[in-house]
Coordinates of C-alpha atoms in Angstrom, one line a residue:
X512 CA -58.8 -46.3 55.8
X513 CA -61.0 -43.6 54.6
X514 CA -58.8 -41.1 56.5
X515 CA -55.2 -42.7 55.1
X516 CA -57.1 -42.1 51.2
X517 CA -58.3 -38.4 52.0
X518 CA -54.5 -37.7 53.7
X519 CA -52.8 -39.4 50.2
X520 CA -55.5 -37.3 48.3
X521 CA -54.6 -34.1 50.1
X522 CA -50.9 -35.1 50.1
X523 CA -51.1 -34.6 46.0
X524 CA -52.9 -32.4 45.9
X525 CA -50.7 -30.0 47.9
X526 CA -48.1 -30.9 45.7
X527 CA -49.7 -30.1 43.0
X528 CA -50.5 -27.1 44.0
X529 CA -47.3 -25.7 45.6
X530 CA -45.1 -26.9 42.8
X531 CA -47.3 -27.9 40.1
X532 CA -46.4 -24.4 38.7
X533 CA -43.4 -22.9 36.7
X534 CA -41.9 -19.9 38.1
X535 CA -39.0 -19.3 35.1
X536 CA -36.2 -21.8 33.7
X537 CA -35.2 -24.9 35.5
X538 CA -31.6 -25.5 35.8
X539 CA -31.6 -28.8 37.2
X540 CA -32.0 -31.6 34.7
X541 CA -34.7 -33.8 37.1
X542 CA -36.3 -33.5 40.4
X543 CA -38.0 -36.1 42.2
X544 CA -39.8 -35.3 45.1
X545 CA -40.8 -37.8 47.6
X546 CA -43.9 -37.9 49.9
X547 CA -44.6 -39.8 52.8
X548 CA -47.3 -39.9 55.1
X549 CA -47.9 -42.4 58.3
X550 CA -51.2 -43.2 59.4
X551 CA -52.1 -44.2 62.8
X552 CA -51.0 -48.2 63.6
X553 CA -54.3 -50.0 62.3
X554 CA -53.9 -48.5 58.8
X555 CA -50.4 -47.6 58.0
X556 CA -50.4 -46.6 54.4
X557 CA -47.3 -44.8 52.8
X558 CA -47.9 -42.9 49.6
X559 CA -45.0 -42.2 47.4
X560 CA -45.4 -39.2 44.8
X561 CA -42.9 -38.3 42.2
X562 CA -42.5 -35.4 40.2
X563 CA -40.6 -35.0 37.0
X564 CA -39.8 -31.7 35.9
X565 CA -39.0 -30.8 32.6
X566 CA -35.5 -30.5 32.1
X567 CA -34.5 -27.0 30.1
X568 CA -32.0 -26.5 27.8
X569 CA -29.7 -23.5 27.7
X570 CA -29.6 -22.1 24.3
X571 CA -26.2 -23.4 22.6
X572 CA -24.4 -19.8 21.0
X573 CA -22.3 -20.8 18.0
X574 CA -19.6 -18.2 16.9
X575 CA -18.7 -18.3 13.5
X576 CA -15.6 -16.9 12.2
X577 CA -15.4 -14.9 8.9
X578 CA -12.3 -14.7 7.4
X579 CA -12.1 -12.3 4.3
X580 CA -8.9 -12.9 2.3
X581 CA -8.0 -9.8 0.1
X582 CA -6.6 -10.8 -3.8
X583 CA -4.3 -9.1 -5.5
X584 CA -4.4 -9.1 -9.0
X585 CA -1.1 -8.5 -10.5
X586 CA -1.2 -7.5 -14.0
X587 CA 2.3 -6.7 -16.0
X588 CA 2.8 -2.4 -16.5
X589 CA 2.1 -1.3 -19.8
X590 CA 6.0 -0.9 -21.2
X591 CA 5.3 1.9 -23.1
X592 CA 3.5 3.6 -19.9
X593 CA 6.4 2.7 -17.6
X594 CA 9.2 3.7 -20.2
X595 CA 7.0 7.1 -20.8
X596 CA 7.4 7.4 -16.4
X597 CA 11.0 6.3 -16.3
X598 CA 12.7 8.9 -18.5
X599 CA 11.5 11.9 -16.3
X600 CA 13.4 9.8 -13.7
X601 CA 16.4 9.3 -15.6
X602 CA 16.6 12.7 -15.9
X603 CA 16.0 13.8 -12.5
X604 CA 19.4 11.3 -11.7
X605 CA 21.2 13.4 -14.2
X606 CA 20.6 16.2 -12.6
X607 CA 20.9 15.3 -8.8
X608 CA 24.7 13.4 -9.7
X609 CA 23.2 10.3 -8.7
X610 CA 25.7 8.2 -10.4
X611 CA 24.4 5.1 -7.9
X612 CA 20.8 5.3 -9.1
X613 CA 21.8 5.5 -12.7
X614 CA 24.0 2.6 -11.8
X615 CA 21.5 0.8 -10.3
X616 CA 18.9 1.0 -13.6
X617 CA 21.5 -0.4 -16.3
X618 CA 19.8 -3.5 -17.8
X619 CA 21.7 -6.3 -16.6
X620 CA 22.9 -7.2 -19.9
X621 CA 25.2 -4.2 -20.3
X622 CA 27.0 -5.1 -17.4
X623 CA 27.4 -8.8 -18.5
X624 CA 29.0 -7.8 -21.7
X625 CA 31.3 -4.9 -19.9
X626 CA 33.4 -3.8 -17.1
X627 CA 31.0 -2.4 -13.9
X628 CA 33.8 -0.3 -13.2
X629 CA 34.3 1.4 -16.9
X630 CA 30.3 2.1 -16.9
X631 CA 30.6 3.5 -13.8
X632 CA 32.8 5.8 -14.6
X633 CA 31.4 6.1 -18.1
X634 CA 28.0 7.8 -15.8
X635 CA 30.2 9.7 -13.9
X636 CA 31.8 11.2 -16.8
X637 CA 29.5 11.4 -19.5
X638 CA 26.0 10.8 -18.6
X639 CA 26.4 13.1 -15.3
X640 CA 27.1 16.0 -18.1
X641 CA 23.9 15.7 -20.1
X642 CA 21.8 18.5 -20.0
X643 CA 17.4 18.7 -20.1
X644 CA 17.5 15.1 -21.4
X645 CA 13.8 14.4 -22.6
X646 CA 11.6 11.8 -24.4
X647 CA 10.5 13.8 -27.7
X648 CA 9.0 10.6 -29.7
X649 CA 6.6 7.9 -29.4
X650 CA 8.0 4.9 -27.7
X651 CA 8.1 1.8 -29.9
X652 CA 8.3 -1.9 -29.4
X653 CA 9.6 -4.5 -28.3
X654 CA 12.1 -5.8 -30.5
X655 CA 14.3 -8.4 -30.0
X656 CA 18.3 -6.9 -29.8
X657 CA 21.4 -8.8 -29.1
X658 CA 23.5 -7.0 -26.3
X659 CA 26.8 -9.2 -25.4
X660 CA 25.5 -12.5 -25.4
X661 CA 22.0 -11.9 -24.6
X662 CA 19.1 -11.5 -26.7
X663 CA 16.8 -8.8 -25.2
X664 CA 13.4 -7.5 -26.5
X665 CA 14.1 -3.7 -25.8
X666 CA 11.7 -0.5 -26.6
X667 CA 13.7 2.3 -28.3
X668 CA 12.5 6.2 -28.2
X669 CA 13.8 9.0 -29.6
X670 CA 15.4 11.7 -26.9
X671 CA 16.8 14.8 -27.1
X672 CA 19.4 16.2 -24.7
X673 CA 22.4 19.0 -24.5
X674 CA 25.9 17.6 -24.2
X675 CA 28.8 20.1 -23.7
X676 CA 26.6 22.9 -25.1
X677 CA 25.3 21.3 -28.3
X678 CA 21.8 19.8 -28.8
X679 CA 21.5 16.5 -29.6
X680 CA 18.8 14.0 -30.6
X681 CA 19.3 9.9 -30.7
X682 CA 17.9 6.8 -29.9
X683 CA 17.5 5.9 -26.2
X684 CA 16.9 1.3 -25.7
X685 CA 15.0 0.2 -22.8
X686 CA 14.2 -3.1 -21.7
X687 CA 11.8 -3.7 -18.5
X688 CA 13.5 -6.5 -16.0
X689 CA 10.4 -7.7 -13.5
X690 CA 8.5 -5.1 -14.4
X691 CA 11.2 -2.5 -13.8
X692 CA 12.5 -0.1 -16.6
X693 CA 16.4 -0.5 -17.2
X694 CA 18.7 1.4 -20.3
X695 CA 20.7 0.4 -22.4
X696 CA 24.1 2.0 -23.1
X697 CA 27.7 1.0 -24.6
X698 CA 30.5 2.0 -21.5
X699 CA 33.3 3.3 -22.6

């Protein structure tokens, strides 16, 4: 008997010491190791060790997303600023013949209370023959003018251009539809 107790105790304690140790992470959740040692016939004692080993976690990675979401603050143009812009472009039409860009810039209004056709050719004819047409006074504004059957709040400036030689000075209307600068004539 005093043999099978000295063969459990050296049974443990080899386990103990050739896997009582760590030797890096554990992958397996549990081990269990089983011992078992016969003695001879007269003493037949079975010892039964089990080992738990710690089970390790691998470390969770958690990705997070950023989305940045740019803004856009629109803000209305400054009339005055825009109308101040728009004349240098007017005038560049002029002077390039592009009938279909000053066309294209009529306020809506004049072409709901005339003939597209007669302003047409009303550019073509008259406003293709202006000469070094310029903004020569202070923009002022809005005030609310009745063109056909609509009520528009336009910004006038005075403008000075040449026509068939002679110099001339009047009163130019504009009106800015979705933020865009559109004129004002009467087609005729």
């Amino acid at each position: 008997m005093v043999l099978g107790g000295l063969l459990v105790i050296a049974a443990i304690i080899g386990l103990i010491a050739g896997g009582g140790g760590t030797a890096g992470p554990v992958e397996a959740s549990a081990t269990t190791t089983t011992s078992t040692t016969t003695v001879p016939a007269a003493t037949a004692t079975t010892a039964t060790t089990t080992t738990t080993v710690a089970t390790t976690t691998t470390p969770t990675m958690t990705i997070v997303e950023t989305t940045t979401v740019a803004t856009t603050t629109t803000t209305a143009p400054d009339p005055v600023a825009a109308i101040e812009a728009f004349v240098p472009e007017f005038a560049g039409m002029i002077a390039t013949g592009d009938v279909q860009g000053l066309f294209d810039t009529l306020h809506p209004a004049v072409l709901d209370a005339q003939d597209a056709d007669l302003c047409r050719a009303y550019i073509e004819r008259e406003i293709l023959a202006l000469v070094d047409y310029r903004l020569t006074g202070a923009v002022t504004g809005p005030a609310p003018t009745t063109f056909g059957s609509t009520t528009v709040d336009v910004y006038s400036g005075t403008v000075s251009f040449s026509y068939q030689g002679q110099p001339f000075d009047s009163t130019a209307t504009f009106a800015l539809v979705g933020g865009q600068v559109r004129w004002f004539t009467t087609c005729r």
